[in-house]
Amino acid sequence: MKQRSLLQKCLAAPHMVWTVLFIIAPLLFVAYYAFTDSEGAFTFDNILKSLEADYMVIFFRSISLAIIATFICLIIAYPMAYAISRAKPSAQKIIIMLVMLPMWMNFLIRTYSWMSILEDTGFINQLLIKLGLEPVHMINTSGAVVLGMVYNFLPYMILPIYTVMVKIDRRLVEAAHDLGCNSFGVMTKVIFPLSISGVVSGVTMVFVPSISTFYISQKLGGGNFDLIGDTIERQFQTAYNYNLGAAISLILMVLIIISMAIMNKFSDEDGGMVV
Amino acid sequence: MTESNAGRIIELKNIRKSFDGETVLDGINLDIHDKEFVTFLGPSGCGKTTTLRIIAGFETPDFGEVFFDGAKINDLPPYKRQVNTVFQKYALFPHLNVYENVAFGLRLGKKLKEEEISRRVKDMLRMVNLSGFERRNVESLSGGQQQRVAIARALINHPRVLLLDEPLGALDLKLRKDMQNELKNIQMQTGITFIYVTHDQEEALSMSDVIVVMNEGVIQQIGTPTDIYNEPVNAFVADFIGESNILDGVMLEDYKAKFSNQTFDCLDKGFAKGEAVDIVVRPEDVDVVPVEKGMLSGIVTSVTFKGVHYEIIVDIGGFKWMIQTTDFVAQDEHIGLYIEPDAIHVMKKSKYSDQFGDYSSFSDELDELSVNTEEE
């Protein structure tokens, strides 16, 4: 093992301080609140309460909506990332900028815009009425919540997949063609296996914010589709039950860690990947 | 197959190709015969790799036709052609191990039993001396080993023609020599037509049955290595293949050439009386003799020891000759040169006349540099 020099230690110090102050310490606070009651006495009550049926329904809903949103993102992003990676380098830059463009706008504004688009008297329905069609109820449905997630988190799926794909050597594609692969074979036998790592990070980067989001469901779901994020927010902001809120957060964290571990398992398996 | 193209496996007819308005191939006509080892030789940007890629199917010609076994294949996609390619820098699949890389071509199309696949992959790996490497990750292999995997992978489908795009370019000199022999052996063993692209004239001379010398998108000469070396058609070929002194001369009559203000007997004929020509004399074909016995005489301006011989530069009337001799001569010595009639080769004037042949700006280092920066 190489001995680290004093300089290296000094350079690492700010990061260590940052980590301890803003990551480790808050985590310890969360754990402390989760395992104590309002008097500060040790208890499992909060954890047990979080696992009751009422909350399990919410957990289940959060997980399913997040999975659906992640899946839709993947379906949209994968071919798109492939197409971008095959475009001319100058065009690639522009398209990637366009992909990131919505991220320059505030998250709240974007979500509000979707409200006015999806409302019963919103943009889409007015258009339908003008065309002589029946208006469609869209706002405050689970579909609207998923749409909000997909819209907001899609760039996080496109970018990592694109980054991996653009690095795939064109010669590998030619080699596969040369050895007898048609275009479909090239996709399944070369491009897809080589882009797994991008898919894994994309899925993680969409799934994690989707499962913990709270704002999208409130605005586009009209409060009918409480997610874990909403529940946690309510415990802290409205019910002032920090202990329960912390316990639910802790369980959410465990859930996320488990799902990330599963995803990483996929990317570790080298070769012969079939998903 | 008609009588006229018997034995021809690939025919290129008037192939033209340009990229972004820049002409890369300017009317390539070429027949390649079955079971031959053919080398496309030329400097960077001469169009040799593009020609190879057109045969492989990665590029389509703008004009002209490509025939395979007498059938036109211009629009046939690469995966339907009976040719396989060994790529520059190998292009092995990083997500597959050695075994799976080699088996890749077998797993496509018709289903083969796993035992059959295993048997053929093992045979192939034995042929390229990589038995026991089946489970290795391709990225953990050395350059030479990766090269062998690439060859095995390309040969497993028994192609009619194997295309090799500067396959040894990334290997060091010693390994390159070994691989040259091995490739030649594999070619003879399998009886597959090899089309080999290189900018290394030594490699081309030692491996090929036929060399196609290219420059600026045009075929300069097609011939056996001895033909190309002994009877270059123009100054470009003479200069590119081996070392040569290329001088302005005049054909006085058949078998009489005049250059360096002297008249020499030679073996060439068929030129007009008094026609201006280029004269090639190879450095190893000139004998160093005492001044009084020489046909020409001059001052030695530099002497370099090369191991087997000395390479000396001799100034004769302002033209710097390169001469290879096993006898030591000192710098600034006044020496005579003797040239046998069969050492003189006469060429028609071409657009390459006057561009090559004088060694006043000669430097081995420059040659090395231009080779190392080669990137097509």
XYZ file of C-alpha atoms in Angstrom:
651
model
C 0.000 0.000 0.000
C 1.363 3.377 -0.962
C 1.711 5.920 1.790
C -0.311 9.031 1.092
C 1.668 12.222 1.281
C 0.719 15.042 3.600
C -0.278 17.130 0.592
C -2.678 14.478 -0.598
C -4.229 14.324 2.861
C -4.631 18.097 2.929
C -6.233 18.121 -0.510
C -8.710 15.458 0.576
C -9.581 17.298 3.805
C -12.290 19.664 2.470
C -14.102 16.748 0.928
C -13.917 14.774 4.170
C -15.284 17.713 6.154
C -18.064 18.181 3.618
C -19.002 14.505 3.716
C -19.103 14.366 7.486
C -21.021 17.623 7.890
C -23.581 17.263 5.152
C -23.953 13.553 4.512
C -22.949 11.474 7.526
C -24.293 13.826 10.196
C -27.758 14.270 8.599
C -27.986 10.510 8.107
C -27.255 10.032 11.780
C -29.980 12.570 12.616
C -32.446 10.675 10.457
C -31.529 7.424 12.160
C -31.766 9.081 15.585
C -35.266 10.442 14.929
C -36.399 7.180 13.372
C -35.524 5.177 16.477
C -36.749 7.619 19.159
C -40.132 8.961 20.232
C -41.014 12.623 20.733
C -39.477 12.450 24.243
C -36.196 11.149 22.818
C -36.558 7.624 24.223
C -35.462 4.665 22.121
C -38.307 2.889 20.303
C -39.159 0.724 17.274
C -42.671 2.177 17.100
C -41.937 4.537 14.200
C -40.492 1.789 12.063
C -43.370 -0.548 12.860
C -45.896 2.199 12.112
C -44.259 2.902 8.751
C -44.749 -0.717 7.843
C -48.495 -0.623 8.503
C -50.943 -1.244 5.661
C -51.713 2.463 5.041
C -48.095 3.206 4.324
C -47.444 -0.040 2.509
C -50.063 0.976 -0.054
C -48.155 4.197 -0.616
C -44.835 2.406 -0.844
C -46.300 -0.004 -3.331
C -47.793 2.826 -5.411
C -44.511 4.744 -5.411
C -42.568 1.712 -6.513
C -44.979 0.795 -9.299
C -45.263 4.323 -10.684
C -41.478 4.735 -10.523
C -40.957 1.425 -12.327
C -43.481 2.367 -15.024
C -41.896 5.816 -15.484
C -38.392 4.313 -15.613
C -39.476 1.738 -18.152
C -41.124 4.339 -20.401
C -38.015 6.535 -20.152
C -35.870 3.587 -21.194
C -38.100 2.787 -24.181
C -37.955 6.402 -25.364
C -34.345 7.122 -24.469
C -32.607 4.035 -25.840
C -33.420 4.442 -29.529
C -33.017 8.181 -29.172
C -29.566 7.861 -27.620
C -28.612 5.439 -30.376
C -29.804 7.817 -33.077
C -27.944 10.742 -31.496
C -24.734 8.732 -31.184
C -24.904 7.928 -34.905
C -25.556 11.531 -35.979
C -22.853 13.864 -37.249
C -20.685 15.217 -34.418
C -21.914 18.768 -35.022
C -25.544 17.626 -34.939
C -24.872 15.589 -31.788
C -23.865 18.694 -29.877
C -27.041 20.515 -30.842
C -29.355 17.606 -30.065
C -27.723 17.005 -26.683
C -28.151 20.685 -25.901
C -31.829 20.403 -26.817
C -32.161 17.372 -24.543
C -30.761 19.381 -21.658
C -32.628 22.578 -22.508
C -35.695 21.844 -20.302
C -33.337 21.345 -17.370
C -32.393 25.008 -17.591
C -35.940 25.859 -16.546
C -37.131 25.551 -13.009
C -38.609 22.201 -12.093
C -41.709 23.836 -10.565
C -42.390 25.921 -13.647
C -42.124 22.883 -15.876
C -44.574 20.966 -13.719
C -46.996 23.900 -13.578
C -46.868 24.119 -17.368
C -47.916 20.514 -17.617
C -50.860 21.289 -15.318
C -52.137 23.942 -17.671
C -51.611 21.662 -20.638
C -53.403 18.670 -19.098
C -56.254 20.419 -17.229
C -59.873 19.711 -18.171
C -59.975 23.196 -19.671
C -56.304 23.056 -20.561
C -54.464 23.362 -23.834
C -55.016 19.834 -25.125
C -58.707 19.713 -24.293
C -59.395 23.118 -25.820
C -57.722 21.884 -28.954
C -59.832 18.726 -28.938
C -63.027 20.762 -28.468
C -62.064 23.078 -31.325
C -61.578 20.009 -33.492
C -65.071 18.876 -32.479
C -63.827 15.990 -30.337
C -64.771 14.963 -26.797
C -62.476 16.390 -24.101
C -60.401 13.818 -22.187
C -59.855 13.873 -18.436
C -56.137 13.750 -17.898
C -55.125 15.821 -14.912
C -55.174 14.169 -11.488
C -54.734 10.683 -12.890
C -51.868 8.290 -12.270
C -51.052 8.656 -15.966
C -50.447 12.370 -15.470
C -48.096 11.620 -12.571
C -46.125 9.142 -14.689
C -46.026 11.653 -17.531
C -44.593 14.262 -15.174
C -41.897 11.827 -14.030
C -41.019 10.772 -17.579
C -40.874 14.352 -18.791
C -38.743 15.590 -15.922
C -36.323 12.681 -15.702
C -35.952 11.643 -19.357
C -32.670 13.543 -19.860
C -31.133 11.534 -17.016
C -31.829 8.390 -19.036
C -30.712 9.724 -22.405
C -27.402 11.221 -21.310
C -25.694 8.193 -19.711
C -26.840 5.853 -22.487
C -25.675 8.309 -25.137
C -22.315 8.741 -23.393
C -21.699 4.999 -23.488
C -22.963 4.541 -27.029
C -20.912 7.320 -28.530
C -17.798 5.551 -27.250
C -18.602 2.259 -28.963
C -16.003 1.800 -31.697
C -17.595 1.953 -35.149
C -15.239 -0.784 -36.203
C -17.000 -3.197 -33.837
C -20.214 -2.600 -35.760
C -18.377 -3.173 -39.031
C -16.726 -6.293 -37.626
C -20.125 -7.694 -36.647
C -21.544 -6.949 -40.113
C -18.449 -8.484 -41.629
C -18.907 -11.710 -39.663
C -22.481 -12.088 -40.843
C -24.682 -9.950 -38.574
C -27.586 -8.057 -40.081
C -28.580 -4.759 -38.446
C -30.768 -6.462 -35.857
C -27.952 -8.829 -34.934
C -25.561 -5.919 -34.527
C -28.049 -4.290 -32.155
C -28.631 -7.341 -29.952
C -25.151 -8.839 -30.042
C -22.916 -5.787 -29.991
C -24.590 -2.442 -29.279
C -26.871 -3.605 -26.486
C -24.324 -5.636 -24.495
C -21.849 -2.783 -24.766
C -24.359 -0.177 -23.607
C -25.593 -2.050 -20.521
C -23.556 0.125 -18.179
C -25.238 3.244 -19.576
C -28.656 1.635 -19.213
C -27.895 0.735 -15.600
C -26.867 4.248 -14.644
C -29.780 5.712 -16.599
C -32.261 3.445 -14.861
C -30.773 4.332 -11.479
C -30.802 8.036 -12.216
C -34.474 7.952 -13.226
C -35.752 5.412 -10.726
C -34.304 7.041 -7.621
C -35.767 10.541 -8.133
C -39.025 9.007 -9.401
C -39.557 6.932 -6.295
C -38.807 9.799 -3.943
C -40.485 12.689 -5.796
C -43.249 14.556 -4.005
C -44.062 17.616 -6.015
C -45.106 15.988 -9.288
C -47.736 13.800 -7.654
C -49.221 16.739 -5.750
C -49.563 18.952 -8.793
C -50.370 16.464 -11.540
C -52.043 13.836 -9.342
C -54.145 16.338 -7.443
C -53.331 14.684 -4.132
C -55.092 11.479 -5.176
C -51.872 9.625 -5.677
C -49.830 10.138 -2.552
C -46.285 8.931 -2.994
C -43.677 8.285 -0.314
C -42.147 11.674 -0.960
C -45.486 13.343 -0.241
C -45.955 11.338 2.926
C -42.509 12.224 4.237
C -43.015 15.875 3.379
C -46.341 15.896 5.236
C -44.825 14.372 8.378
C -42.242 17.151 8.518
C -44.227 20.118 7.191
C -47.789 19.494 8.354
C -47.971 16.781 10.998
C -44.700 17.767 12.673
C -44.053 14.078 13.350
C -40.329 14.109 12.676
C -39.918 10.624 14.099
C -42.351 8.952 11.722
C -41.057 11.002 8.792
C -37.512 9.907 9.577
C -38.566 6.278 9.849
C -40.292 6.352 6.455
C -37.227 8.069 4.944
C -35.026 5.359 6.360
C -37.161 2.627 4.815
C -37.152 4.482 1.478
C -33.372 4.629 1.633
C -33.172 0.900 2.261
C -35.491 0.319 -0.701
C -33.312 2.455 -2.954
C -30.142 0.744 -1.797
C -31.671 -2.649 -2.525
C -32.824 -1.642 -6.003
C -29.426 -0.130 -6.814
C -27.730 -3.309 -5.667
C -29.961 -5.301 -8.015
C -29.154 -2.959 -10.903
C -25.438 -3.152 -10.239
C -25.664 -6.915 -10.260
C -26.835 -6.623 -13.866
C -23.938 -4.450 -14.943
C -21.388 -6.676 -13.209
C -22.397 -9.773 -15.127
C -20.053 -9.642 -18.065
C -21.125 -10.937 -21.428
C -24.061 -13.095 -22.401
C -26.470 -10.518 -20.978
C -30.085 -10.996 -21.810
C -32.557 -8.722 -20.069
C -18.410 -17.879 -64.726
C -17.366 -17.355 -68.303
C -14.142 -18.536 -69.860
C -12.617 -15.076 -69.800
C -12.770 -14.633 -66.029
C -11.722 -18.138 -65.049
C -9.700 -18.066 -61.857
C -10.639 -14.477 -61.119
C -12.402 -14.202 -57.820
C -12.704 -10.431 -57.598
C -12.826 -7.911 -60.407
C -12.899 -4.164 -59.939
C -13.975 -2.208 -62.998
C -13.319 1.518 -63.219
C -14.022 2.175 -59.544
C -14.306 5.823 -58.527
C -14.942 7.119 -55.058
C -14.791 10.530 -53.488
C -15.425 11.768 -49.964
C -16.689 15.325 -49.529
C -15.688 16.218 -53.073
C -12.178 14.839 -52.665
C -11.329 12.068 -55.095
C -9.974 9.056 -53.255
C -10.148 6.453 -56.017
C -9.779 7.541 -59.601
C -10.639 4.669 -61.904
C -9.401 1.464 -60.295
C -9.287 -1.596 -62.564
C -8.062 -4.766 -60.964
C -8.467 -8.526 -61.221
C -7.691 -10.682 -58.220
C -7.151 -14.374 -58.777
C -8.190 -17.187 -56.507
C -5.722 -18.364 -53.832
C -3.359 -15.451 -54.388
C -1.707 -13.309 -51.761
C -2.332 -9.812 -53.099
C -0.962 -6.699 -51.410
C -2.194 -3.144 -51.873
C 0.867 -1.035 -51.233
C 1.069 2.707 -51.094
C 1.583 5.733 -48.876
C -1.046 7.098 -46.518
C -4.093 8.395 -48.386
C -3.376 6.511 -51.620
C -6.780 4.817 -51.569
C -5.665 1.320 -50.610
C -7.875 1.058 -47.533
C -10.864 2.500 -49.397
C -10.406 -0.133 -52.109
C -10.363 -2.814 -49.412
C -13.490 -1.393 -47.782
C -15.281 -1.430 -51.128
C -14.466 -5.122 -51.504
C -15.663 -5.759 -47.930
C -18.867 -3.828 -48.586
C -18.364 -1.036 -46.046
C -18.229 1.553 -48.817
C -20.049 1.646 -52.132
C -18.229 3.026 -55.164
C -19.601 6.207 -56.784
C -18.924 4.720 -60.211
C -17.770 1.365 -61.430
C -18.543 -2.224 -60.649
C -17.355 -4.859 -58.210
C -17.632 -8.480 -59.288
C -17.263 -11.548 -57.097
C -17.072 -14.869 -58.917
C -18.455 -13.095 -61.982
C -21.514 -11.703 -60.169
C -21.921 -8.000 -59.518
C -21.948 -7.310 -55.765
C -22.029 -3.501 -55.602
C -25.182 -3.520 -53.492
C -24.624 -6.699 -51.508
C -24.332 -5.870 -47.776
C -21.136 -6.967 -46.002
C -22.844 -9.771 -44.070
C -23.830 -11.508 -47.292
C -20.347 -11.426 -48.837
C -17.983 -14.372 -48.741
C -15.205 -12.165 -47.477
C -14.055 -11.486 -43.928
C -11.872 -8.745 -42.588
C -9.028 -8.482 -40.115
C -9.296 -4.904 -38.945
C -6.597 -2.419 -38.209
C -6.338 -2.406 -34.391
C -8.285 -5.684 -34.392
C -11.809 -4.481 -33.394
C -12.333 -7.430 -31.046
C -15.574 -7.456 -29.072
C -14.618 -6.288 -25.580
C -17.674 -7.878 -23.955
C -16.787 -11.361 -25.165
C -13.891 -13.633 -24.224
C -11.465 -15.149 -26.729
C -13.638 -18.208 -27.355
C -16.804 -16.174 -27.927
C -15.007 -13.681 -30.163
C -13.829 -16.480 -32.419
C -17.197 -18.269 -32.270
C -19.109 -15.061 -33.102
C -19.426 -15.794 -36.822
C -20.494 -19.388 -36.162
C -23.352 -18.392 -33.890
C -25.066 -16.440 -36.656
C -27.226 -17.902 -39.356
C -27.676 -21.646 -39.303
C -27.663 -23.224 -35.871
C -24.643 -25.383 -35.148
C -24.304 -27.837 -32.291
C -22.182 -26.529 -29.419
C -19.727 -29.452 -29.874
C -19.265 -28.485 -33.509
C -18.680 -24.851 -32.578
C -16.260 -25.847 -29.843
C -14.337 -28.131 -32.194
C -13.981 -25.475 -34.872
C -13.030 -22.712 -32.438
C -10.371 -24.967 -30.885
C -9.001 -25.880 -34.343
C -8.824 -22.226 -35.254
C -7.116 -21.242 -31.998
C -4.606 -24.041 -32.507
C -3.828 -22.716 -35.969
C -3.013 -19.258 -34.590
C -1.137 -20.744 -31.594
C -3.596 -19.597 -28.957
C -4.724 -22.939 -27.517
C -5.568 -22.548 -23.846
C -6.561 -18.886 -24.183
C -10.292 -19.663 -24.637
C -11.532 -18.126 -21.378
C -9.241 -15.107 -21.422
C -10.621 -11.596 -21.615
C -9.538 -10.095 -24.953
C -8.461 -6.854 -23.325
C -5.947 -8.726 -21.159
C -4.083 -9.994 -24.235
C -0.991 -8.471 -25.810
C -1.188 -6.820 -29.225
C 0.177 -9.881 -30.998
C -2.284 -12.177 -29.235
C -5.203 -9.900 -30.044
C -4.045 -9.972 -33.645
C -4.190 -13.761 -33.630
C -7.703 -13.730 -32.183
C -8.755 -11.315 -34.927
C -7.332 -13.649 -37.587
C -9.011 -16.705 -36.068
C -12.318 -14.837 -35.817
C -12.154 -13.790 -39.458
C -11.194 -17.246 -40.730
C -13.727 -19.332 -38.811
C -16.458 -18.863 -41.410
C -14.113 -20.145 -44.146
C -14.323 -16.993 -46.264
C -13.268 -17.181 -49.910
C -11.266 -14.009 -49.442
C -9.632 -12.616 -46.317
C -9.093 -8.867 -46.205
C -6.337 -7.595 -43.934
C -6.151 -3.874 -43.229
C -2.632 -3.040 -42.006
C -2.942 -5.934 -39.547
C 0.611 -5.733 -38.242
C 0.859 -1.962 -38.036
C 0.589 -1.815 -34.254
C 3.129 -4.554 -33.521
C 6.819 -4.106 -32.835
C 9.365 -5.039 -35.479
C 10.382 -8.488 -34.205
C 6.783 -9.615 -33.712
C 5.867 -8.208 -37.102
C 8.457 -10.411 -38.826
C 7.173 -13.524 -37.033
C 3.575 -12.702 -37.865
C 4.477 -12.136 -41.521
C 5.746 -15.695 -41.761
C 2.762 -17.029 -39.884
C 0.283 -15.190 -42.071
C 1.985 -16.502 -45.178
C 1.807 -20.042 -43.748
C -1.858 -19.668 -42.856
C -2.571 -18.429 -46.349
C -0.849 -21.432 -47.916
C -2.445 -23.867 -45.452
C -5.977 -22.620 -45.986
C -5.720 -21.772 -49.669
C -7.777 -18.627 -49.065
C -7.189 -15.537 -51.182
C -5.565 -12.849 -49.026
C -5.840 -9.171 -49.812
C -3.397 -7.326 -47.645
C -3.140 -3.575 -47.188
C 0.133 -2.060 -46.041
C 2.386 0.935 -46.447
C 5.433 -1.162 -45.565
C 7.214 -2.115 -48.784
C 9.376 -4.736 -47.101
C 6.280 -6.496 -45.785
C 4.745 -6.376 -49.255
C 7.874 -7.739 -50.966
C 8.342 -10.633 -48.572
C 4.742 -11.910 -48.387
C 2.951 -11.248 -51.646
C 2.342 -13.151 -54.844
C 1.136 -9.940 -56.442
C 1.717 -6.355 -55.383
C -0.593 -3.526 -56.419
C 1.239 -0.235 -55.975
C -1.132 2.680 -55.498
C -0.758 6.426 -55.228
C -3.264 9.291 -55.338
C -6.175 6.946 -55.981
C -4.556 5.413 -59.057
C -2.918 2.020 -59.529
C 0.703 2.690 -60.502
C 1.805 -0.872 -61.153
C 0.634 -4.450 -60.700
C 3.185 -7.235 -60.622
C 5.129 -9.830 -58.710
C 7.527 -8.539 -56.059
C 10.521 -9.129 -58.362
C 8.814 -7.342 -61.256
C 7.949 -4.394 -59.096
C 11.448 -4.181 -57.668
C 13.420 -4.821 -60.833
C 11.145 -3.233 -63.420
C 9.361 -0.283 -61.792
C 7.203 1.540 -64.326
C 7.806 5.038 -63.059
C 9.777 7.131 -60.613
C 7.111 6.847 -57.921
C 7.218 3.057 -57.839
C 11.003 2.994 -58.051
C 11.272 5.363 -55.130
C 8.548 3.793 -52.979
C 9.829 0.230 -53.328
C 13.327 0.032 -51.935
C 16.045 2.646 -52.332
C 16.857 3.959 -55.774
C 18.893 6.542 -57.601
C 16.627 8.069 -60.226
C 18.353 10.167 -62.859
C 17.350 12.084 -65.955
C 18.598 10.306 -69.030
C 18.248 10.015 -72.761
C 17.881 6.845 -74.858
C 20.360 7.269 -77.699
C 19.229 4.055 -79.365
C 18.153 0.569 -78.269
C 20.463 -0.749 -75.513
C 22.285 2.619 -75.188
C 21.356 5.098 -72.491
C 23.051 8.352 -71.632
C 23.027 9.858 -68.183
C 25.481 11.730 -65.944
C 27.204 12.771 -69.190
C 28.219 9.191 -69.943
C 26.877 6.586 -72.313
C 26.017 3.220 -70.792
C 25.088 -0.135 -72.245
C 21.750 -1.330 -70.948
C 19.157 -4.026 -71.619
C 16.220 -1.752 -72.447
C 14.815 -1.064 -75.879
C 11.697 0.195 -77.594
C 12.127 3.877 -76.865
C 12.252 6.581 -79.509
C 15.715 7.739 -80.511
C 16.731 10.550 -78.214
C 13.679 10.089 -75.932
C 14.033 11.657 -72.499
C 13.683 8.967 -69.835
C 14.105 8.260 -66.131
C 16.966 5.946 -65.227
C 16.864 3.807 -62.076
C 19.965 2.341 -60.503
C 19.557 0.449 -57.227
C 22.170 1.288 -54.543
C 23.243 -2.357 -54.185
C 23.881 -2.735 -57.932
C 26.708 -0.220 -58.100
C 30.290 -1.433 -57.659
C 32.850 0.778 -55.979
C 36.153 0.724 -57.930
C 39.307 2.809 -58.132
C 38.755 6.118 -59.946
C 40.657 5.105 -63.082
C 38.524 1.962 -63.562
C 35.193 3.727 -62.920
C 32.585 4.722 -65.454
C 31.735 7.584 -63.141
C 33.643 9.163 -60.311
C 32.785 11.345 -57.359
C 33.427 12.350 -53.774
C 32.007 10.397 -50.830
C 30.005 12.857 -48.723
C 28.707 10.538 -46.023
C 29.221 7.001 -44.763
C 26.742 5.132 -42.566
C 27.386 1.672 -41.170
C 24.267 -0.509 -41.561
C 25.533 -3.855 -40.280
C 25.608 -5.927 -43.463
C 26.875 -3.048 -45.588
C 27.881 0.581 -45.604
C 25.507 3.101 -47.020
C 27.472 5.860 -48.707
C 26.379 9.006 -50.461
C 28.524 9.962 -53.444
C 28.373 13.359 -55.128
C 28.722 12.978 -58.890
C 28.383 16.257 -60.736
C 26.009 17.602 -58.099
C 23.699 14.549 -58.040
C 23.908 12.586 -54.794
C 23.980 8.840 -55.365
C 23.229 6.330 -52.664
C 25.416 3.263 -52.858
C 25.487 0.194 -50.658
C 28.854 -1.468 -50.447
C 30.480 -4.039 -48.201
C 33.904 -2.423 -48.626
C 34.778 0.444 -46.350
C 35.334 3.788 -47.997
C 36.309 6.907 -46.119
C 34.415 10.161 -46.223
C 35.802 12.701 -48.731
C 37.512 9.879 -50.619
C 37.481 10.138 -54.410
C 36.048 6.890 -55.821
C 34.995 5.390 -59.116
C 31.688 3.625 -59.819
C 31.053 0.739 -62.165
C 27.529 -0.151 -63.346
C 26.694 -3.389 -65.154
C 24.188 -3.162 -68.052
C 21.604 -5.240 -66.141
C 21.773 -2.837 -63.195
C 20.318 -0.050 -65.297
C 16.551 0.196 -65.643
C 15.003 2.687 -68.051
C 11.510 4.131 -67.444
C 9.226 6.407 -69.436
C 8.902 9.934 -68.117
C 5.855 10.375 -65.865
C 4.326 13.036 -63.682
C 6.541 11.727 -60.909
C 9.765 12.451 -62.791
C 12.103 14.848 -60.975
C 10.316 14.329 -57.665
C 12.488 11.517 -56.401
C 15.829 9.878 -56.619
C 18.398 12.355 -55.382
C 19.723 11.703 -51.891
C 20.839 15.230 -51.035
C 18.021 15.579 -48.527
C 18.099 11.939 -47.508
C 17.351 11.011 -43.929
C 16.358 7.680 -42.411
C 14.741 9.541 -39.589
C 12.331 11.331 -41.896
C 11.245 7.992 -43.302
C 10.648 6.654 -39.818
C 8.604 9.680 -38.858
C 6.358 9.477 -41.882
C 5.706 5.811 -41.161
C 4.861 6.400 -37.523
C 2.376 9.160 -38.228
C 0.555 6.990 -40.737
C -3.140 6.982 -39.906
C -5.725 6.285 -42.522
